[in-house]
Amino acid sequence: MAKIELQEVGLRYENNDVLSNFSIEVEENEFLTLLGPSGCGKSTTLNLISGLLEPSYGEILIDGQVVNGVAPRHRQVAMVFQDYALYPHMNVFENLSFPLKAQKLGDQIIRSRVEDVCQTLGMAELTDRFPSDLSGGQRQRVALGRALVRDPRAFLMDEPLSNLDARLRVAMRAELKRLHNQVRTTIVYVTHDQAEAMTLSDRVAVLWDGKLQQIGTPREVYERPANQFVAGFVGGLGINLVPCTVESTGGDHFLSQGSFRIPISDRLAKKIETQSGREVAVGIRPEHIVVVEQEETGTQGVIEVLEYLGPETLVHLRVGTVPLIAKAPAHANWDIDTKVNFRIDKSRACIFSGKDERLIAVGIE
Amino acid sequence: MKPYILRQKLRHGILFLTLSGITVLMLLPFIWVIITSLKPESQVYVFPPEWVPSPVTLENYQAVWASNMPLYLFNSTIVAVGSIILTLIVSIHAAYAVSRFKFRGMNVFMFLLIASHMIPGVANLVPTYLLASKMNLLDTYIVLILVYSMWQTPLVVWLIQGFLQNVPQSLDKAAMVDGYSRLGAMYRVVVPLSKPGLAAAAIVVFVYAWNEFVIALTLTSSDEMRLAQVGLKYYISQFGIQWGELTAAVVLSTIPVLLLFILLQKWFIYGLTSGAMKG
């Protein structure tokens, strides 16, 4: 299995930078996910690796060899497309054997390899069917099988689960994970679904506007987001971002906006000042805000909306002018406009620079 | 019966009658040709005309079969089939390029292509003759195939590119990643999926080549190279028109066109690309 490197790669199209100065290394057998909103350049990156697009500048290496200018068919990578791209005039067997025929393998070998893949994916009884007779999940499987059957150097997957309904998506997600553990191969996976990225990947690369924002393990990306964009994009509910000013009275320092006020240490105040001046944004994930009973201490807020989700309830709070979303247990039941106290898990809060939105620190001390 | 159902039935009835009338009107000349071809020469001029020939005779067909007409039909078939093959080979590649790549001046190119088709054929006749004569191609199958194909290519490029555009580009891409060149992907995936378009194009070209008269008359001179349409003209001579044999020859010459329609019918399957995508 192969190592894939992109070195300072960029693509310009009609005077737009679709991708700029993008560098990334995908290790052997790694499951790397490119995560980002639509139009961020993640599919473009995949097309560059597969050779369907040529970069305007920069080098792409597979196993240490520069593959710029090498035709897709000579790169020995397999690709799974978002719309599956099954050949409608061929049945499942023909679809699966199509890439093997290109390698001019014998009929015997082709048959046994296709049968192996059908076994692995549990679709041995489907080989005579045409794509139009298959369900969405089955088509998905065939698309995956067509990549698997080739024994390629790397798999490139372009949002392969995005057309499935929610339940099937979760099932296929688990199957993909099992498959990766089983065949242990290099996978570059593109998605805009952060849940897929978190559950499947060894590492996640977050892209936005054609630029790499952060690369790291799912935990790193979630807990130490490099900037406000990553913080907001990763995590199903996003993050509460509160623009604050550092205020100093006497020897005490606070991050405050109106009645929203958090005391901070001398050290943190200095750190903020050297990196960002006085303006920052405090990022707090909803699960790190705990609504407590009236009598306990904490900051006070007003409940504006309650959203019952089943396993939990979302509480929309307002502290002065600052809106916050908190997670509460499902049984939580307050009246609208009730005043409640809440506590913030300050050790998990992120502080972003007010200047360039970059992370300054995790944890408020 | 409820009034609105009655109204609906009445409307359908009127529509049916009108359309039947138009159909009969349009088929009338052809029916008359078939009837005449089955009449003995003596009955052809009988007035008032008789709708049912009596006795029914095949003598006109026998006469036509004994003449050179079968050879002319054979020539026409060679030229028409050759034109289909050449036109499709050239047009598929051109149409694929237009449907898959954006290039500078593409719209102008496509306009000029169809504009060339608007030049009346007769205007090109003399230069074409001179060119063919210089290249020693007069009185050959090749010259007719070349001229017919080049004449039909612009139209067919326009026709096919619409069909090619309906084949999702991710299929080409998948085939290229699967190990095929762009041309390989086109032949194995895009072309098979465009069969309905290719069948339509084949019929357009065949009907044109089969019915064309002026170019065939000009570029061929020997009896061995004569095409059916030109051959038909020889039943009209200065001594009169041999209606019986002419109509029999006409009926015979429509058979290949019908055969082609029947042959290509199974290609006219709609929704051939269904199932490729998420659906």
XYZ file of C-alpha atoms in Angstrom:
644
model
C 0.000 0.000 0.000
C 1.120 3.420 -0.847
C 2.086 6.639 0.748
C 0.617 9.712 -0.924
C 2.165 13.158 -0.730
C 0.974 16.485 -2.015
C 3.631 19.174 -1.974
C 2.525 22.782 -2.271
C -0.159 21.756 -4.731
C -2.553 24.297 -6.180
C -5.164 24.528 -8.875
C -6.293 27.679 -10.599
C -9.383 27.605 -12.738
C -10.550 30.675 -14.638
C -8.606 32.951 -12.266
C -10.018 31.295 -9.159
C -7.838 29.479 -6.685
C -9.739 26.244 -6.275
C -6.893 24.887 -4.184
C -3.862 26.796 -2.998
C -0.520 25.735 -1.543
C -1.919 22.497 -0.272
C 0.518 20.104 1.344
C -0.396 16.847 2.966
C 1.101 13.433 3.590
C -1.049 10.334 3.741
C 0.841 7.573 5.470
C 0.777 3.950 4.379
C -2.429 2.212 5.391
C -3.792 5.393 6.883
C -7.442 6.384 6.690
C -7.311 10.095 6.055
C -10.448 12.158 5.664
C -10.703 15.459 3.861
C -13.472 17.315 5.637
C -15.025 20.590 4.632
C -18.126 22.340 3.339
C -19.050 21.987 -0.329
C -16.795 23.888 -2.673
C -13.833 23.823 -0.305
C -11.609 21.888 -2.711
C -11.808 18.438 -1.161
C -13.150 16.625 -4.226
C -10.668 18.570 -6.324
C -7.873 17.166 -4.175
C -9.138 13.662 -4.820
C -9.306 14.283 -8.562
C -5.736 15.589 -8.455
C -4.514 12.432 -6.727
C -6.374 10.205 -9.186
C -5.047 12.142 -12.164
C -8.443 13.241 -13.459
C -7.215 16.791 -12.885
C -3.694 18.146 -13.215
C -2.461 20.698 -10.666
C -1.470 24.190 -11.804
C 1.586 23.961 -9.578
C 3.119 21.676 -6.991
C 3.969 18.003 -7.017
C 1.968 14.878 -6.247
C 3.874 11.785 -5.166
C 2.680 8.228 -4.806
C 5.184 5.958 -3.109
C 7.846 8.610 -3.491
C 7.387 8.903 -7.257
C 6.167 12.107 -8.842
C 2.981 11.284 -10.725
C 2.301 14.683 -12.272
C 1.391 14.086 -15.897
C 0.829 10.373 -15.369
C -2.540 9.250 -16.798
C -5.165 8.087 -14.273
C -4.976 4.519 -15.564
C -1.278 4.303 -14.747
C -1.572 5.577 -11.197
C -3.058 2.362 -9.845
C -5.485 4.048 -7.534
C -9.146 3.113 -7.234
C -11.905 5.634 -6.839
C -15.423 5.427 -5.475
C -17.665 8.180 -6.760
C -20.388 10.020 -4.938
C -22.949 8.992 -7.544
C -21.414 5.477 -7.720
C -20.789 5.757 -11.498
C -21.789 2.164 -12.170
C -21.832 1.214 -15.842
C -25.562 0.847 -16.516
C -25.152 -1.406 -19.552
C -23.168 -3.994 -17.604
C -24.400 -6.313 -14.898
C -22.742 -6.500 -11.500
C -20.243 -9.127 -12.588
C -19.258 -7.100 -15.652
C -19.015 -3.936 -13.598
C -16.685 -5.621 -11.159
C -14.565 -7.274 -13.824
C -14.263 -4.096 -15.920
C -11.085 -2.813 -14.191
C -9.565 -6.293 -14.283
C -10.166 -6.567 -18.018
C -8.174 -3.366 -18.417
C -5.261 -5.189 -16.787
C -5.717 -7.968 -19.356
C -6.022 -10.666 -16.720
C -7.193 -14.176 -17.615
C -10.851 -15.154 -17.285
C -10.086 -17.574 -14.452
C -8.317 -14.983 -12.332
C -10.991 -12.382 -13.036
C -13.754 -14.774 -12.032
C -12.100 -15.792 -8.777
C -11.220 -12.207 -7.814
C -14.755 -10.979 -8.513
C -16.197 -13.859 -6.513
C -13.890 -13.066 -3.599
C -15.028 -9.461 -3.539
C -18.674 -10.481 -3.781
C -18.136 -12.738 -0.773
C -16.456 -9.978 1.202
C -19.261 -7.550 0.493
C -22.040 -10.112 0.796
C -23.501 -9.750 -2.676
C -22.751 -13.119 -4.244
C -26.356 -13.480 -5.370
C -26.410 -10.134 -7.178
C -23.856 -10.775 -9.932
C -26.422 -11.124 -12.735
C -28.342 -7.995 -11.848
C -28.054 -4.696 -13.624
C -27.481 -1.464 -11.675
C -31.046 -0.330 -12.386
C -32.319 -3.379 -10.458
C -30.288 -2.616 -7.350
C -31.193 -0.618 -4.267
C -29.107 2.364 -3.210
C -27.181 0.343 -0.644
C -26.485 -2.435 -3.128
C -25.221 0.032 -5.742
C -22.998 1.510 -3.082
C -21.601 -1.955 -2.426
C -20.920 -2.603 -6.103
C -19.122 0.727 -6.385
C -16.997 -0.248 -3.405
C -16.437 -3.702 -4.846
C -15.219 -2.286 -8.128
C -12.506 -0.480 -6.208
C -11.674 -3.444 -3.960
C -11.362 -5.961 -6.769
C -8.336 -4.214 -8.230
C -5.971 -4.414 -5.297
C -4.910 -0.817 -5.910
C -2.186 1.202 -4.193
C -4.747 3.466 -2.574
C -8.482 4.035 -2.394
C -9.978 7.416 -3.089
C -13.542 7.844 -1.917
C -15.605 10.870 -2.844
C -18.518 11.147 -0.410
C -19.464 7.512 -0.994
C -22.183 7.466 1.644
C -23.830 10.807 1.041
C -26.629 9.441 -1.149
C -27.771 6.821 1.324
C -30.526 7.366 3.841
C -29.522 7.976 7.446
C -29.826 4.424 8.776
C -28.073 2.817 5.842
C -25.357 5.411 6.101
C -24.580 4.435 9.667
C -24.567 0.747 8.718
C -22.266 1.303 5.739
C -20.043 3.510 7.853
C -19.441 0.650 10.241
C -18.897 -1.680 7.312
C -16.301 0.634 5.817
C -14.498 0.787 9.109
C -14.491 -3.003 9.374
C -13.300 -3.251 5.791
C -10.409 -0.911 6.473
C -9.379 -2.940 9.489
C -9.635 -6.068 7.379
C -7.764 -5.042 4.243
C -5.604 -2.356 5.872
C -4.982 -0.023 3.020
C -4.398 3.640 2.328
C -7.690 5.470 2.025
C -8.304 9.103 1.223
C -11.908 9.822 2.036
C -13.827 12.966 1.206
C -16.883 14.021 3.159
C -18.739 17.040 4.439
C -20.265 14.943 7.205
C -18.220 15.509 10.319
C -19.661 12.413 12.010
C -18.246 10.236 9.216
C -14.917 11.980 9.493
C -14.740 11.519 13.248
C -15.758 7.871 13.294
C -13.789 6.566 10.326
C -10.511 8.406 10.199
C -7.075 7.948 11.602
C -6.550 11.595 10.809
C -8.817 14.377 9.585
C -7.762 17.233 7.330
C -10.156 20.166 7.496
C -10.338 22.272 4.347
C -11.981 25.575 3.744
C -11.843 27.884 0.764
C -9.171 25.804 -0.953
C -6.826 25.902 2.005
C -5.852 23.382 4.639
C -7.093 24.600 8.012
C -5.925 21.816 10.264
C -4.801 18.218 10.157
C -4.838 15.897 13.124
C -6.566 13.010 14.812
C -10.329 13.374 15.265
C -9.696 14.086 18.948
C -7.168 16.816 18.214
C -9.399 18.452 15.659
C -12.359 18.390 18.017
C -10.630 19.375 21.225
C -7.924 21.687 19.941
C -9.388 23.256 16.790
C -6.739 25.350 15.065
C -9.118 28.205 14.394
C -12.698 29.345 14.657
C -13.714 27.754 11.368
C -12.576 24.296 12.428
C -14.202 24.742 15.827
C -17.489 25.663 14.208
C -17.416 22.994 11.487
C -16.369 19.989 13.543
C -18.877 18.799 16.110
C -22.482 18.299 15.190
C -23.813 21.397 16.880
C -20.837 23.592 16.218
C -19.479 25.659 19.030
C -20.720 28.637 21.023
C -18.512 31.534 20.017
C -18.651 34.530 22.349
C -16.685 37.620 21.316
C -15.100 38.969 24.509
C -12.805 41.728 25.667
C -10.081 41.309 28.252
C -10.897 43.636 31.173
C -8.565 44.295 34.033
C -9.691 45.834 37.338
C -7.110 46.023 40.094
C -5.109 42.838 39.830
C -8.012 40.761 38.439
C -8.618 39.955 34.774
C -11.865 38.977 33.104
C -13.097 37.910 29.710
C -16.349 39.748 29.386
C -19.140 40.785 27.143
C -21.916 42.557 28.983
C -23.086 40.353 31.818
C -21.129 37.389 30.447
C -17.966 37.430 32.537
C -15.264 34.823 33.174
C -12.295 35.456 35.483
C -8.906 34.537 34.020
C -5.406 34.238 35.394
C -2.660 36.772 35.060
C -0.687 34.413 32.864
C -3.537 33.850 30.387
C -4.287 37.560 30.231
C -0.681 38.219 29.279
C -0.692 35.445 26.702
C -3.811 36.857 25.106
C -2.399 40.345 25.092
C 0.795 39.328 23.306
C -1.040 37.309 20.683
C -4.240 39.159 20.077
C -4.445 42.423 21.961
C -7.664 42.667 23.933
C -10.230 41.153 21.567
C -10.833 37.382 21.626
C -13.570 34.875 20.969
C -14.333 32.236 23.555
C -15.464 28.917 22.134
C -17.517 26.617 24.330
C -19.045 23.356 23.124
C -22.695 22.838 24.110
C -21.842 19.731 26.140
C -19.464 21.792 28.247
C -22.199 24.031 29.519
C -24.140 22.521 32.404
C -27.415 24.060 33.449
C -27.741 23.792 37.218
C -30.519 24.423 39.705
C -31.314 27.933 40.831
C -29.726 27.746 44.257
C -26.280 26.690 43.028
C -23.673 29.195 41.997
C -22.867 29.951 38.409
C -23.606 32.462 35.728
C -27.248 33.319 35.236
C -29.072 33.051 31.945
C -32.604 32.995 30.584
C -34.011 29.965 28.770
C -35.289 31.017 25.363
C -36.023 27.736 23.586
C -35.935 24.062 24.542
C -35.382 21.480 21.824
C -36.208 17.930 22.824
C -34.105 15.542 20.684
C -34.863 12.230 22.359
C -31.545 11.266 23.896
C -30.980 14.822 25.089
C -32.440 18.279 25.154
C -30.877 21.399 23.717
C -31.227 24.494 25.825
C -30.978 27.866 24.111
C -29.879 30.354 26.718
C -29.369 34.070 26.669
C -26.913 35.794 28.933
C -27.485 39.481 28.481
C -27.064 39.774 24.727
C -25.032 36.576 24.350
C -26.871 33.518 22.964
C -25.567 30.123 24.112
C -26.596 26.555 23.340
C -26.241 23.985 26.106
C -26.900 20.266 26.225
C -29.089 18.971 29.012
C -30.391 15.493 29.861
C -33.525 14.425 28.020
C -35.683 14.709 31.109
C -34.752 18.365 31.610
C -37.906 20.385 31.666
C -37.862 24.067 32.332
C -40.339 26.728 31.397
C -39.434 29.242 28.758
C -38.124 32.528 30.179
C -37.000 30.808 33.391
C -33.830 32.163 34.885
C -31.314 29.392 35.465
C -27.704 29.154 36.517
C -25.163 27.366 34.396
C -21.570 26.303 34.752
C -18.977 26.256 32.028
C -16.335 23.537 31.924
C -13.580 26.061 31.663
C -10.836 23.498 31.171
C -12.331 22.609 27.756
C -13.116 26.110 26.520
C -11.068 27.485 23.616
C -9.825 31.009 23.227
C -9.406 32.339 19.702
C -7.588 35.439 18.605
C -9.816 38.358 17.747
C -7.381 39.322 15.002
C -6.940 36.188 12.899
C -9.330 33.741 14.576
C -6.492 31.364 15.471
C -6.455 29.289 18.631
C -4.589 30.934 21.517
C -5.268 28.520 24.315
C -7.451 25.627 25.407
C -8.721 25.874 28.974
C -9.396 28.989 30.940
C -7.419 29.216 34.120
C -73.372 9.263 -17.951
C -71.983 12.340 -16.231
C -71.767 15.360 -18.537
C -68.039 15.878 -18.080
C -67.290 12.235 -18.971
C -69.472 12.608 -22.056
C -67.627 15.744 -23.044
C -64.313 14.000 -22.574
C -65.380 11.022 -24.687
C -66.662 13.306 -27.377
C -63.371 15.184 -27.430
C -61.401 11.923 -27.694
C -63.686 10.714 -30.479
C -63.234 13.857 -32.548
C -59.486 13.737 -32.016
C -59.368 10.091 -33.097
C -61.364 10.717 -36.240
C -59.278 13.739 -37.208
C -55.999 11.921 -36.720
C -57.241 8.843 -38.608
C -58.283 11.071 -41.497
C -54.866 12.737 -41.621
C -53.098 9.368 -41.461
C -55.100 7.940 -44.360
C -54.502 11.120 -46.345
C -50.765 10.814 -45.818
C -50.651 7.118 -46.645
C -52.849 7.508 -49.713
C -50.060 8.074 -52.268
C -48.138 5.068 -50.991
C -51.224 2.880 -50.992
C -51.927 4.015 -54.543
C -48.350 3.108 -55.525
C -48.772 -0.403 -54.128
C -52.133 -0.848 -55.865
C -50.761 0.373 -59.188
C -47.755 -1.934 -58.935
C -50.116 -4.898 -58.746
C -52.115 -3.903 -61.826
C -51.416 -5.085 -65.367
C -50.216 -2.263 -67.645
C -53.571 -2.157 -69.413
C -55.459 -1.305 -66.226
C -53.188 1.483 -65.092
C -54.887 4.118 -67.246
C -58.471 2.943 -66.719
C -60.836 5.739 -65.759
C -62.454 5.902 -63.271
C -59.502 4.284 -61.429
C -60.146 0.940 -59.765
C -59.110 0.579 -56.112
C -58.871 -3.173 -56.247
C -56.758 -4.469 -59.122
C -58.290 -7.403 -60.941
C -56.598 -9.571 -61.802
C -53.782 -9.048 -59.267
C -50.547 -9.549 -61.130
C -46.879 -9.751 -60.201
C -45.705 -9.187 -63.771
C -44.377 -5.714 -62.931
C -42.248 -7.133 -60.126
C -40.966 -9.882 -62.399
C -39.981 -7.311 -64.997
C -38.212 -5.153 -62.425
C -36.407 -8.165 -60.958
C -35.183 -9.158 -64.419
C -33.851 -5.657 -65.101
C -30.786 -3.994 -63.596
C -32.858 -2.654 -60.700
C -31.595 -5.265 -58.187
C -28.036 -4.142 -58.985
C -29.017 -0.502 -58.413
C -30.582 -1.449 -55.074
C -27.394 -3.293 -54.160
C -25.315 -0.211 -55.084
C -27.582 2.018 -53.025
C -27.245 -0.306 -50.063
C -23.432 -0.290 -50.264
C -23.330 3.493 -50.503
C -25.888 4.056 -47.746
C -24.289 1.608 -45.313
C -20.834 2.970 -46.113
C -22.111 6.495 -45.473
C -23.572 5.453 -42.128
C -20.317 3.874 -41.006
C -18.081 6.761 -42.078
C -20.460 9.441 -40.769
C -20.828 7.772 -37.391
C -17.097 7.171 -36.953
C -16.278 10.813 -37.647
C -19.272 12.233 -35.784
C -18.887 10.206 -32.596
C -15.389 11.534 -32.016
C -16.331 15.106 -32.836
C -19.470 14.946 -30.702
C -17.562 13.415 -27.797
C -15.046 16.250 -27.895
C -17.823 18.824 -27.939
C -19.732 17.141 -25.131
C -16.734 16.632 -22.831
C -14.308 19.518 -23.350
C -14.724 23.224 -23.170
C -12.512 24.930 -25.668
C -12.114 28.432 -26.989
C -14.453 29.129 -29.879
C -16.549 26.043 -29.289
C -19.857 27.798 -29.843
C -18.588 29.431 -33.008
C -17.327 26.066 -34.197
C -20.658 24.422 -33.565
C -22.487 27.234 -35.337
C -20.212 27.063 -38.373
C -20.691 23.319 -38.436
C -24.449 23.571 -38.708
C -24.195 26.617 -40.995
C -22.254 24.529 -43.511
C -25.253 22.237 -43.638
C -27.422 25.158 -44.713
C -25.578 25.642 -48.014
C -27.765 24.208 -50.768
C -26.193 21.012 -52.048
C -26.494 22.034 -55.671
C -24.159 24.975 -55.028
C -21.371 22.530 -54.265
C -22.117 20.231 -57.141
C -19.740 21.593 -59.784
C -16.712 21.973 -57.470
C -17.383 18.530 -56.051
C -17.509 17.075 -59.558
C -14.243 18.733 -60.552
C -12.540 17.615 -57.358
C -13.757 14.049 -57.796
C -12.656 14.049 -61.399
C -9.154 15.315 -60.461
C -8.843 12.579 -57.853
C -10.012 9.938 -60.315
C -12.889 9.076 -58.029
C -15.761 9.610 -60.463
C -18.094 6.685 -60.863
C -17.016 4.912 -57.658
C -18.717 3.980 -54.395
C -16.045 5.874 -52.477
C -16.852 9.278 -53.914
C -20.544 8.939 -53.060
C -19.782 7.668 -49.570
C -17.339 10.531 -48.989
C -19.684 13.218 -50.238
C -22.741 11.885 -48.428
C -20.843 11.422 -45.175
C -19.316 14.866 -45.186
C -22.698 16.309 -46.018
C -24.395 14.553 -43.097
C -21.623 14.804 -40.500
C -22.485 18.308 -39.207
C -26.086 17.351 -38.619
C -25.165 14.073 -36.971
C -22.571 15.728 -34.689
C -25.327 17.992 -33.407
C -27.696 15.096 -33.037
C -25.290 12.772 -31.192
C -23.715 15.308 -28.878
C -27.066 15.786 -27.180
C -27.164 12.071 -26.443
C -23.535 11.997 -25.284
C -24.214 14.846 -22.906
C -26.807 12.687 -21.197
C -24.148 10.122 -20.337
C -22.814 11.266 -16.947
C -19.193 12.346 -17.067
C -18.428 10.439 -13.896
C -18.760 7.264 -15.990
C -15.874 8.346 -18.232
C -13.901 9.261 -15.151
C -14.630 5.933 -13.481
C -13.497 4.066 -16.580
C -10.315 6.127 -16.793
C -9.472 5.435 -13.150
C -10.387 1.795 -13.755
C -7.512 1.552 -16.195
C -8.690 2.762 -19.597
C -7.528 5.627 -21.768
C -9.991 8.376 -22.580
C -10.703 6.790 -25.962
C -11.035 3.386 -24.313
C -13.520 4.826 -21.844
C -15.426 6.411 -24.705
C -15.660 3.209 -26.777
C -16.516 0.917 -23.884
C -18.827 3.107 -21.842
C -20.019 6.252 -23.563
C -20.684 4.838 -27.040
C -22.677 1.788 -25.867
C -24.812 4.078 -23.739
C -25.518 6.382 -26.686
C -26.994 3.637 -28.862
C -30.431 5.283 -29.173
C -28.756 8.418 -30.531
C -26.527 6.436 -32.862
C -29.543 4.500 -34.153
C -31.420 7.730 -34.837
C -28.368 9.149 -36.598
C -27.961 5.982 -38.657
C -31.530 6.266 -39.896
C -31.123 9.942 -40.765
C -28.009 9.169 -42.811
C -29.502 6.092 -44.445
C -32.670 7.836 -45.530
C -30.640 10.727 -46.923
C -28.193 8.518 -48.823
C -30.992 6.278 -50.054
C -33.113 9.117 -51.390
C -30.394 11.411 -52.724
C -30.645 11.922 -56.464
C -28.719 14.884 -57.909
C -25.271 14.047 -56.525
C -25.646 10.383 -57.437
C -26.686 11.308 -60.963
C -23.760 13.695 -61.375
C -20.933 11.658 -59.878
C -21.785 8.302 -61.446
C -22.254 7.566 -65.100
C -21.903 3.843 -65.784
C -24.795 1.461 -65.477
C -22.872 -0.759 -63.008
C -22.527 2.109 -60.523
C -26.059 3.456 -60.824
C -28.046 3.981 -57.631
C -31.698 3.039 -57.168
C -33.015 6.615 -57.144
C -31.310 7.308 -60.449
C -32.448 3.955 -61.789
C -36.065 4.839 -61.046
C -35.779 7.838 -63.299
C -35.133 5.577 -66.291
C -38.697 4.292 -66.108
C -39.650 7.797 -67.201
C -38.585 8.171 -70.765
C -39.436 10.377 -73.703
C -41.856 7.696 -74.883
C -43.870 7.783 -71.702
C -43.899 6.512 -68.147
C -43.988 2.785 -67.401
C -46.209 3.188 -64.376
C -46.522 -0.466 -63.527
C -42.792 -1.181 -63.393
C -41.954 2.204 -61.878
C -44.326 1.665 -58.962
C -43.104 -1.906 -58.472
C -39.504 -0.617 -58.347
C -40.544 2.086 -55.891
C -42.142 -0.493 -53.599
C -39.019 -2.642 -53.774
C -36.787 0.301 -52.989
C -38.662 1.109 -49.790
C -38.034 -2.364 -48.368
C -34.432 -1.762 -47.190
C -35.502 1.382 -45.325
C -38.223 -0.573 -43.536
C -35.759 -3.347 -42.751
C -33.352 -0.858 -41.211
C -36.083 0.580 -39.025
C -36.982 -2.895 -37.798
C -33.316 -3.761 -37.258
C -32.580 -0.657 -35.217
C -35.803 -0.686 -33.268
C -34.342 -2.610 -30.356
C -31.731 0.106 -29.968
C -34.381 2.714 -29.338
C -34.573 1.789 -25.719
C -35.111 4.763 -23.549
C -33.657 5.070 -20.101
C -30.601 3.083 -21.090
C -28.538 4.989 -18.562
C -30.919 4.437 -15.689
C -29.284 2.856 -12.673
C -25.866 4.394 -13.211
C -26.430 7.041 -10.648
C -27.937 7.293 -7.246
C -31.359 7.249 -8.953
